[in-house]
Coordinates of C-alpha atoms in Angstrom, one line a residue:
L23 CA 37.3 18.2 3.1
L24 CA 35.8 15.5 5.2
P25 CA 37.3 14.6 8.6
M26 CA 38.5 11.1 9.4
S27 CA 37.7 10.1 13.0
V28 CA 36.6 7.5 15.5
T29 CA 34.3 8.0 18.5
L30 CA 35.4 6.3 21.7
A31 CA 33.4 6.6 24.9
S32 CA 33.0 4.9 28.3
D33 CA 29.7 3.1 29.0
D34 CA 28.6 6.0 31.2
V35 CA 29.2 8.6 28.4
F36 CA 27.6 6.3 25.8
S37 CA 24.5 5.8 27.9
T38 CA 24.1 9.6 28.2
F39 CA 23.6 9.8 24.5
L40 CA 21.4 6.7 24.2
G41 CA 17.9 7.6 23.2
D42 CA 15.2 7.6 20.5
S43 CA 15.6 11.3 19.3
K44 CA 18.2 13.0 17.3
A45 CA 18.7 15.6 20.0
E46 CA 19.9 12.8 22.4
A47 CA 22.3 11.2 19.9
L48 CA 26.0 11.4 19.7
L49 CA 26.2 12.7 16.1
H50 CA 29.8 13.7 15.8
G51 CA 32.7 11.5 14.6
H52 CA 31.6 8.1 13.7
S53 CA 29.8 9.0 10.5
Y54 CA 33.0 9.9 8.8
T55 CA 35.2 7.1 10.1
A56 CA 37.5 5.9 7.3
H57 CA 35.5 7.8 4.7
P58 CA 37.6 7.6 1.4
V59 CA 37.5 11.3 0.8
G60 CA 38.6 12.0 4.4
C61 CA 41.5 9.5 4.1
V62 CA 42.8 11.1 0.8
S63 CA 42.4 14.6 2.3
G64 CA 44.3 13.5 5.4
L65 CA 47.1 12.1 3.3
H66 CA 47.2 15.3 1.3
A67 CA 47.3 17.4 4.4
L68 CA 50.2 15.3 5.9
D69 CA 52.1 15.6 2.6
T70 CA 51.7 19.3 2.5
F71 CA 52.7 19.6 6.2
D72 CA 55.8 17.6 5.5
K73 CA 56.7 20.0 2.7
M74 CA 56.1 23.0 5.0
L75 CA 58.4 21.4 7.6
A76 CA 61.1 20.9 5.0
T77 CA 61.1 24.6 4.3
R78 CA 61.1 25.7 7.9
G79 CA 64.8 26.6 7.8
N80 CA 64.0 29.1 5.0
T81 CA 61.6 31.2 7.1
A82 CA 62.1 33.6 10.0
N83 CA 62.9 32.2 13.4
D84 CA 59.4 31.2 14.1
D85 CA 58.3 27.6 14.9
T86 CA 54.7 28.2 13.7
I87 CA 54.0 27.6 10.1
P88 CA 50.7 28.9 8.8
Y89 CA 48.9 26.3 6.6
F90 CA 46.1 28.8 5.6
N91 CA 46.9 32.2 4.2
T92 CA 46.3 34.7 7.1
L93 CA 44.7 37.3 4.8
D94 CA 42.3 34.7 3.5
V95 CA 41.2 33.8 7.0
I96 CA 40.6 37.4 7.8
E97 CA 38.6 37.9 4.7
L98 CA 36.6 34.8 5.5
S99 CA 35.7 36.2 8.9
K100 CA 34.2 39.3 7.2
L101 CA 31.6 37.3 5.2
P102 CA 28.0 38.1 6.3
L103 CA 27.1 34.7 7.7
V104 CA 30.4 34.2 9.5
Q105 CA 30.8 35.2 13.2
E106 CA 34.5 34.4 13.3
S107 CA 37.2 32.4 11.8
M108 CA 40.6 31.3 13.0
S109 CA 43.4 29.0 12.0
L110 CA 46.1 27.2 13.9
G111 CA 48.4 24.8 12.0
T112 CA 46.3 22.7 9.7
V113 CA 43.0 23.5 11.5
L114 CA 40.6 26.1 10.2
A115 CA 37.6 26.9 12.4
V116 CA 34.7 28.9 11.2
T117 CA 31.7 29.9 13.4
I118 CA 28.6 30.4 11.3
E119 CA 26.0 33.0 12.3
P120 CA 22.8 31.2 13.5
D121 CA 19.8 32.0 11.3
G122 CA 17.2 31.6 14.0
S123 CA 15.3 28.9 12.0
G124 CA 15.5 26.3 14.8
G125 CA 18.6 24.7 13.2
G126 CA 21.6 23.5 15.1
Y127 CA 22.4 20.2 16.8
A128 CA 18.8 18.9 16.8
A129 CA 17.9 20.1 13.3
A130 CA 16.0 17.6 11.1
S131 CA 18.5 17.8 8.3

């Protein structure tokens, strides 16, 4: 799944990330803007969410509708390289255990 996004920033924020090294760059967002796979994935997610909303009346009196299976999210968080995982609506967040190899935001690849 690829995100679809746009990066907007004021001149002050933009200039903060203006530089010659990757560590100074604003790397998030713009590289996936209107990516075809992200667009198709977004349409699929919206279609699925519409179907979930249509069945809302058939569930308990709870306004929250899980998109991801709760047991799967719990099992995901038990994997060796995963610090934690959580889901809320159509968002699944996974924190990966750092490996100490100098990776992260300023990694070369």
